[in-house]
Short mmCIF file of C-alpha atoms and ligand atoms in Angstrom, two decimals:
data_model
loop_
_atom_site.label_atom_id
_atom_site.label_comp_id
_atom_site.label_asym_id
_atom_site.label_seq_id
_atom_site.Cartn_x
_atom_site.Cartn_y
_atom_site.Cartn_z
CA UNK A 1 -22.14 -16.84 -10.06
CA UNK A 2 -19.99 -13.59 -10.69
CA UNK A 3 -18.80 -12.16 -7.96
CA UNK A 4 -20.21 -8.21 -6.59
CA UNK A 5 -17.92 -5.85 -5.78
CA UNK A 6 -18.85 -2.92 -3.27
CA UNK A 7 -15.97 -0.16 -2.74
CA UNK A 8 -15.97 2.75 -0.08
CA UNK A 9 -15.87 6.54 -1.25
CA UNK A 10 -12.69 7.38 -2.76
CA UNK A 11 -11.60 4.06 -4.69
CA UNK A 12 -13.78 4.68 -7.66
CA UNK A 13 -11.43 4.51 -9.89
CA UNK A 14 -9.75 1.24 -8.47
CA UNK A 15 -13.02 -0.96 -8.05
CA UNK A 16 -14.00 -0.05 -11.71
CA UNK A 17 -10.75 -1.44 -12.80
CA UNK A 18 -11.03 -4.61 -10.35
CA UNK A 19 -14.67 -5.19 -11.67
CA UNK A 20 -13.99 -4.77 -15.17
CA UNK A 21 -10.67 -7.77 -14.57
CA UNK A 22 -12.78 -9.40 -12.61
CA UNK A 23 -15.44 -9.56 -14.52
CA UNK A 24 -17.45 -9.24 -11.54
CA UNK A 25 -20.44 -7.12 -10.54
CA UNK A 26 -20.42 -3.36 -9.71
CA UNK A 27 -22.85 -2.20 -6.33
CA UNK A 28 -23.21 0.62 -4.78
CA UNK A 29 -22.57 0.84 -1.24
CA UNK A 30 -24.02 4.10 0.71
CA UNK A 31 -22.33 5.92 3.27
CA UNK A 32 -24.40 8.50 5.07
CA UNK A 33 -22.89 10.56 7.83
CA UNK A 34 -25.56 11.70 10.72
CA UNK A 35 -24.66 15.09 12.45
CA UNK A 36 -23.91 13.25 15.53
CA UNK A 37 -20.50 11.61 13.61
CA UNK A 38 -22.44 8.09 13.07
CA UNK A 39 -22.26 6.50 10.07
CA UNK A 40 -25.41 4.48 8.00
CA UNK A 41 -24.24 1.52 5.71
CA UNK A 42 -26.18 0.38 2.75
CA UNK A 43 -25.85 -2.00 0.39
CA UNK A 44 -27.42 -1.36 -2.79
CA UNK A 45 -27.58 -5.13 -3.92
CA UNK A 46 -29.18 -8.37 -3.03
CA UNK A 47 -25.77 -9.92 -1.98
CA UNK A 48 -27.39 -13.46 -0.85
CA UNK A 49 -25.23 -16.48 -1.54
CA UNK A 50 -22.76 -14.36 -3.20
CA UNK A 51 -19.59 -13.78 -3.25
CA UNK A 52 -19.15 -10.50 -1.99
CA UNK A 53 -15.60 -8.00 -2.42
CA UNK A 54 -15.15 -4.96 -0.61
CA UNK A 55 -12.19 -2.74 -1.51
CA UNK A 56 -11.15 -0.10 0.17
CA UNK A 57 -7.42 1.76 -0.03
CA UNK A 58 -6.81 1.72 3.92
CA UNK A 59 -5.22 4.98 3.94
CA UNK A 60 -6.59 7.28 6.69
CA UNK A 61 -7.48 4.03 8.43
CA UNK A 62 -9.44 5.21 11.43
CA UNK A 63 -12.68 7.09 9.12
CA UNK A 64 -12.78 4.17 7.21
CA UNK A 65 -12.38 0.86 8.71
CA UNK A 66 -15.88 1.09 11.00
CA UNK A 67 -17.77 1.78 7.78
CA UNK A 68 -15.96 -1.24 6.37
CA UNK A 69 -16.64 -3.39 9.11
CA UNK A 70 -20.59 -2.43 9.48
CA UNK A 71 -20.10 -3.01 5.40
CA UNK A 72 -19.12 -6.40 5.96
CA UNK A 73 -21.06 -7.28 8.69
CA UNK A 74 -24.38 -6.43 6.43
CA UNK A 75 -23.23 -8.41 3.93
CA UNK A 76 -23.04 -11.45 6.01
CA UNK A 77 -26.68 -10.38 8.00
CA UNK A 78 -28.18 -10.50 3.90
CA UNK A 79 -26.67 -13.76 2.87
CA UNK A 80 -23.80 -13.07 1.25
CA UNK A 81 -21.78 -16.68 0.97
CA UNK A 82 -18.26 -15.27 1.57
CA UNK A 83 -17.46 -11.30 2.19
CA UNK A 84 -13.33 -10.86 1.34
CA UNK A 85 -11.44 -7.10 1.79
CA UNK A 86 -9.07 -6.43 -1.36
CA UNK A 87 -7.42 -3.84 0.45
CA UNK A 88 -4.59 -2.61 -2.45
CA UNK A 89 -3.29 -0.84 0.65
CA UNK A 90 -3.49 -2.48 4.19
CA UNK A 91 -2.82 -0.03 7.50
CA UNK A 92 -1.60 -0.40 10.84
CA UNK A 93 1.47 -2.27 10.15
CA UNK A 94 4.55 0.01 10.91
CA UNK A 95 2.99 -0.29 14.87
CA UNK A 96 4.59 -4.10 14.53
CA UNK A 97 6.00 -4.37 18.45
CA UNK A 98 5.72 -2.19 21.91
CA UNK A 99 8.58 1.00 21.44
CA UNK A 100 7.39 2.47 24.50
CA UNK A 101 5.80 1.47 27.68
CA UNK A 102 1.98 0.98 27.75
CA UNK A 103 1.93 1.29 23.52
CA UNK A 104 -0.86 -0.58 22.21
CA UNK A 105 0.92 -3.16 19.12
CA UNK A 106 -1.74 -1.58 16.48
CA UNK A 107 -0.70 -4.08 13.94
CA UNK A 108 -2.08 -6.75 16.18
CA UNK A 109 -5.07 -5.36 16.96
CA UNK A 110 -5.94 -3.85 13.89
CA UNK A 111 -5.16 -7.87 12.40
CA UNK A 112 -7.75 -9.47 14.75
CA UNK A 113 -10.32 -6.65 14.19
CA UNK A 114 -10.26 -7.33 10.19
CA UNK A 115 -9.93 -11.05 10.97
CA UNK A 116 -12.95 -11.44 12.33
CA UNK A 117 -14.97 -9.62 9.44
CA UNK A 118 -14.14 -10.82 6.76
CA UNK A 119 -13.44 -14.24 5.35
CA UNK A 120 -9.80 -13.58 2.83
CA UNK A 121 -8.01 -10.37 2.43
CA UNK A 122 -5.90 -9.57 -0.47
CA UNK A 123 -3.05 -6.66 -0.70
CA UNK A 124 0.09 -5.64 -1.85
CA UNK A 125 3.18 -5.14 -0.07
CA UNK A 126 2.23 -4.94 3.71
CA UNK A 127 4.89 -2.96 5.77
CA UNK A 128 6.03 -6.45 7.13
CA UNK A 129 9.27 -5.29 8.83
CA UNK A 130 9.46 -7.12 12.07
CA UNK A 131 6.86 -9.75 10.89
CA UNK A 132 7.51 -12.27 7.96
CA UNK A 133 4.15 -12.67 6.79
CA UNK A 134 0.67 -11.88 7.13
CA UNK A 135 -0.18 -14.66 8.15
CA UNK A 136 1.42 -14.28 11.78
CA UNK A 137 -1.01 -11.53 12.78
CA UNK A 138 -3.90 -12.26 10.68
CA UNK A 139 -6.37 -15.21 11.18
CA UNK A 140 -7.72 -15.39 7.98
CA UNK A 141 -6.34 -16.55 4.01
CA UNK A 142 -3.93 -13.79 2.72
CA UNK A 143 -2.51 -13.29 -0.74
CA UNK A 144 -0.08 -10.67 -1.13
CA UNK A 145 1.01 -8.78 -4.49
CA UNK A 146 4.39 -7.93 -4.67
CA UNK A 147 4.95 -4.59 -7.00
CA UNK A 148 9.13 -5.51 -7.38
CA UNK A 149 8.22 -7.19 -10.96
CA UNK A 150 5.64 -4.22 -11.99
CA UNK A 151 8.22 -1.54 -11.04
CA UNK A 152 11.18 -3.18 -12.21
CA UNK A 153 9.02 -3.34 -15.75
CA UNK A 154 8.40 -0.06 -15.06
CA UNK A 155 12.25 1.25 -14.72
CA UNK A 156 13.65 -1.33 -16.97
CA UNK A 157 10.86 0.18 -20.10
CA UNK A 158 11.73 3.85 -18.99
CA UNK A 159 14.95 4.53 -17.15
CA UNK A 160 18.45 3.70 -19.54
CA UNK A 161 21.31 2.60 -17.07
CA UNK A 162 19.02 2.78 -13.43
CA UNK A 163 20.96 2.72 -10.38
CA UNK A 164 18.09 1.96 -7.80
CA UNK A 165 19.02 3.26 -4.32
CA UNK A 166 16.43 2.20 -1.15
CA UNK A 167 16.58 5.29 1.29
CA UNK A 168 17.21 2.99 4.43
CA UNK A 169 18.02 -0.77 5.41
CA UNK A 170 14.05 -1.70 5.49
CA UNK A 171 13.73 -1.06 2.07
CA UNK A 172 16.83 -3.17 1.06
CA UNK A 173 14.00 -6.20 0.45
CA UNK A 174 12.18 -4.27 -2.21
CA UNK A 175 15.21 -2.44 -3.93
CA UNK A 176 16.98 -5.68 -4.17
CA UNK A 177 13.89 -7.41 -5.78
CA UNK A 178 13.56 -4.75 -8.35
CA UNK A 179 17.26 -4.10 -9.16
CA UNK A 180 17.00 -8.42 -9.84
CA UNK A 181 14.63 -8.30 -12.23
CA UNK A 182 15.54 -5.10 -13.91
CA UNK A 183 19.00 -6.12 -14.31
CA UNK A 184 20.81 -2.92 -12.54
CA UNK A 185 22.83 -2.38 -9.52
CA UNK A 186 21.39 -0.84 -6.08
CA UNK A 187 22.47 0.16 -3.12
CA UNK A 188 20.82 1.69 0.21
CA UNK A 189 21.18 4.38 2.57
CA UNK A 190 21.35 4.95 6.26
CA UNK A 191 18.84 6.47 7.71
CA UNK A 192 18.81 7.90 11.32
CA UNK A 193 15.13 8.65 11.96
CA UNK A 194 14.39 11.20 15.46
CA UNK A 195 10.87 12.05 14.90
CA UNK A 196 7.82 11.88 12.52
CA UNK A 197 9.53 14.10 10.44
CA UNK A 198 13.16 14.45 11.60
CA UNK A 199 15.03 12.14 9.26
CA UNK A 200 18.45 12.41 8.61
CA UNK A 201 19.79 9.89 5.77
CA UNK A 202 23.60 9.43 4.69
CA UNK A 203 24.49 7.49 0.98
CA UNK A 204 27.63 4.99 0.73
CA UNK A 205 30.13 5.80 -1.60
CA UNK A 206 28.55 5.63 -5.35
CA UNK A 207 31.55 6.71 -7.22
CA UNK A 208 31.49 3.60 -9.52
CA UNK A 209 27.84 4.65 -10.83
CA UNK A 210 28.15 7.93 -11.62
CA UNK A 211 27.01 7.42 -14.85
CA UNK A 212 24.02 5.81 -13.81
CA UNK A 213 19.94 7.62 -13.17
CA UNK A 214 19.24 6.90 -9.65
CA UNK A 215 15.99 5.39 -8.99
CA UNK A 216 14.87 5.68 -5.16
CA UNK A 217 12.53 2.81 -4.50
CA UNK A 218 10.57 2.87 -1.02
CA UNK A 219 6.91 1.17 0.26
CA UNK A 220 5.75 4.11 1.88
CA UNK A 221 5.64 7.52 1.44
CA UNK A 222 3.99 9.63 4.28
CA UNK A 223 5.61 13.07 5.37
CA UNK A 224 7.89 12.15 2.54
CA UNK A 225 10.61 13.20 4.96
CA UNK A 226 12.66 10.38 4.14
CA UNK A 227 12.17 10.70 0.07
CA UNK A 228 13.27 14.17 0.49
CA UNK A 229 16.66 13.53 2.91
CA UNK A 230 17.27 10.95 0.47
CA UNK A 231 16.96 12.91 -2.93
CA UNK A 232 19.33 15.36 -0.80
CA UNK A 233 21.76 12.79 -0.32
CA UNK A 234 22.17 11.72 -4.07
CA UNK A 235 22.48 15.14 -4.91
CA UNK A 236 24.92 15.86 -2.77
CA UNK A 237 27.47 13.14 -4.36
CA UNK A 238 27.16 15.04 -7.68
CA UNK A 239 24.73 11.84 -9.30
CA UNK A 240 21.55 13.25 -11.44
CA UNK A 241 18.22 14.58 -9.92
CA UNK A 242 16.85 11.07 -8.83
CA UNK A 243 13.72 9.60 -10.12
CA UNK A 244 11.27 8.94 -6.63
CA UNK A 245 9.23 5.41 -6.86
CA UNK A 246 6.74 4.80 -3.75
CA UNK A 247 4.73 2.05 -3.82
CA UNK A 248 1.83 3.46 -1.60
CA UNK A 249 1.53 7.38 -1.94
CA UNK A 250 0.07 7.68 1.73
CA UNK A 251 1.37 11.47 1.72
CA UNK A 252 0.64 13.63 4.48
CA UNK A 253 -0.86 17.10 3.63
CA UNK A 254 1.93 19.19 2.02
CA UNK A 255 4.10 16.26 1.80
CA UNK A 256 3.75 15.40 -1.95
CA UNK A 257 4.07 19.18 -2.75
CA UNK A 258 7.48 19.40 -0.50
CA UNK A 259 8.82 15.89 -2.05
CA UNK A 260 8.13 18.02 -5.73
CA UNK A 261 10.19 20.93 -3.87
CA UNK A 262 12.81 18.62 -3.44
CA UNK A 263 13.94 18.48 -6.75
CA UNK A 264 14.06 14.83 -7.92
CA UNK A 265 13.02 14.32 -11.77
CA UNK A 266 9.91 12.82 -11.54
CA UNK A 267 7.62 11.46 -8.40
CA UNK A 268 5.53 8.26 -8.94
CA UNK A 269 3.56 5.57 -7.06
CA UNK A 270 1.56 2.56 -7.48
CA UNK A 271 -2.41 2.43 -7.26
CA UNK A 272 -2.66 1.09 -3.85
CA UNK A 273 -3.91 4.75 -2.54
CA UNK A 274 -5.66 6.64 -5.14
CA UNK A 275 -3.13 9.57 -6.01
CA UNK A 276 -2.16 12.16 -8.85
CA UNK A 277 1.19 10.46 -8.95
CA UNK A 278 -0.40 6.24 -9.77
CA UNK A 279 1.36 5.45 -12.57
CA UNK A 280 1.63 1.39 -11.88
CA UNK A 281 -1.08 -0.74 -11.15
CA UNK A 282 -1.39 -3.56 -9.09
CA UNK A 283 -5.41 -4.10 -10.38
CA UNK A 284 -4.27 -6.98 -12.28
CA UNK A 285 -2.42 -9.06 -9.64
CA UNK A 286 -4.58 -8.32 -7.11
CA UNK A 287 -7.52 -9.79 -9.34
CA UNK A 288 -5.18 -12.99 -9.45
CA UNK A 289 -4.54 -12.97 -5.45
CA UNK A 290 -8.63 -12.50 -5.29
CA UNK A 291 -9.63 -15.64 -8.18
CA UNK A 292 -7.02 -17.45 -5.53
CA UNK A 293 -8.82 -16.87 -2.32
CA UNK A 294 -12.39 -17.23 -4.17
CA UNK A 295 -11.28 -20.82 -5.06
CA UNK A 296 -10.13 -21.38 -1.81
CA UNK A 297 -12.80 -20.04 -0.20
CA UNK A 298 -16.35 -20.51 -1.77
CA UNK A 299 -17.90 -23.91 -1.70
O1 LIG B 1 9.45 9.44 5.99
P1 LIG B 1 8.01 9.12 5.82
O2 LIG B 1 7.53 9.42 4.43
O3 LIG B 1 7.15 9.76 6.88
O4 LIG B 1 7.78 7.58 6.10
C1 LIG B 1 8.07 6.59 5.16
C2 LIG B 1 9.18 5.70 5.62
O5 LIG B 1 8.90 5.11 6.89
C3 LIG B 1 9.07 3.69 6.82
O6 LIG B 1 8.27 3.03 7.72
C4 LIG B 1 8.74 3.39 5.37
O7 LIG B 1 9.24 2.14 4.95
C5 LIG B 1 9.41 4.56 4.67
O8 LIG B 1 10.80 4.33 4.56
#
């Protein structure tokens, strides 16, 4: 039986995608707000002894993720056989250890709240800095889609001589993998950061590529504070307005529009958070990671 797809307000656009490569089937899932702030979840399907997938971009986690769990939770009360969470973008992971006294270690709990509602989970690049894998927080089957090989298509199709520059040491994993398997050099910056948004980021010496387009590649782009310091940087050493890649286009208000102030050549991002800037998709893989954990998981 084809699996049914339900998909919270905003990731239209994704979950018609992921239905149509699924070749699954589209429900509607109502969201009504009461005055008092409470939400009411409906699903608009007989889900019973289906497969059930709810997606949901986990941007702005904390409006969203109730609704998702009451979501799941009715799914399982109706029958549904298995109830999985293709979440193209998964929150709560940059909180990966205690930086000050009494902080609560988000990641963590955020890991075991989503572990206990649903039965797989499928995403693309979690923030896994301090962790290694999913798989040491979460309870539950994970399958992960990595964008390197879609962006490095990407740059390799439409950038001639790329010189992809990560703007700090935590995005050395990603530029690396992209630089591989779009043949070109890459280097990083450092990056000092004091604040949300006080970021100060300093670029090693690029002489030898100054004939090169520099392509900043980064996971996450929220203030956009570091983008920014970073497109300042290359500037500053004389190489070409640099092209800005993010993979998940969290953006804080204002931020996109003060990135675009910036002055690189073009802003883009995957389709993990729905954005004006998607330009790569990760609906395909994630399908794949999904068929996976549906084989793994249904009986
Ligand atoms: O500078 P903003 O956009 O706020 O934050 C994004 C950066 O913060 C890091 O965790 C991400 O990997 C990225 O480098």
């Amino acid at each position: 039986m084809r699996a049914i797809v339900f998909h919270l307000p905003g990731d239209e656009a994704f979950a018609e995608r992921l239905v149509r490569t699924l070749q699954a089937e589209r429900a509607g899932l109502e969201l009504h707000r009461f005055p008092d702030g409470e939400s009411l979840v409906r699903l608009d399907a007989d889900v019973t002894g289906r497969t059930v997938v709810l997606t949901c971009s986990l941007a702005r986690p904390d409006e969203k993720t109730l609704p998702l769990l009451f979501a799941a939770d009715a799914a399982r009360d109706l029958g549904a056989a298995k109830v999985l969470l293709a979440a193209p973008y998964l929150a709560y992971l940059r909180q990966d250890r205690r930086f000050h006294a009494g902080e609560a270690v988000t990641s963590r709990s955020y890991a075991a709240l989503l572990s206990t509602a649903f039965d797989a989970l499928a995403t693309a690049d979690p923030h896994l800095h301090r962790y290694h894998a999913l798989d040491e927080i979460y309870r539950i089957p994970t399958r992960v889609v990595h964008t390197a090989p879609l962006i490095a298509r990407w740059v390799a199709a439409q950038v001639e001589r790329p010189l992809l520059i990560g703007p700090d040491s935590e995005s050395e994993q990603w530029v690396a993998e992209v630089a591989a398997a779009a043949g070109a050099p890459w280097t990083v910056l450092q990056k000092i950061r004091r604040g949300d948004r006080d970021v100060e980021v300093s670029l090693p010496d690029v002489s030898a590529w100054q004939d090169r387009h520099p392509v900043l590649v980064d996971d996450i782009v929220s203030s956009a504070r570091t983008m920014i310091q970073a497109v300042a940087s290359v500037r500053r050493v004389g190489l070409p307005a640099p092209l800005c890649i993010g993979v998940h286009a969290l953006f804080a208000p204002g931020a996109y529009e003060e990135l675009l102030a910036s002055g690189p050549a073009r802003v883009l991002t995957c389709d993990t958070v729905p954005h004006a800037s998607n330009e790569i998709s990760v609906v395909e893989p994630l399908a794949r990671a999904l068929e996976e954990l549906m084989e793994g998981t249904t009986s």
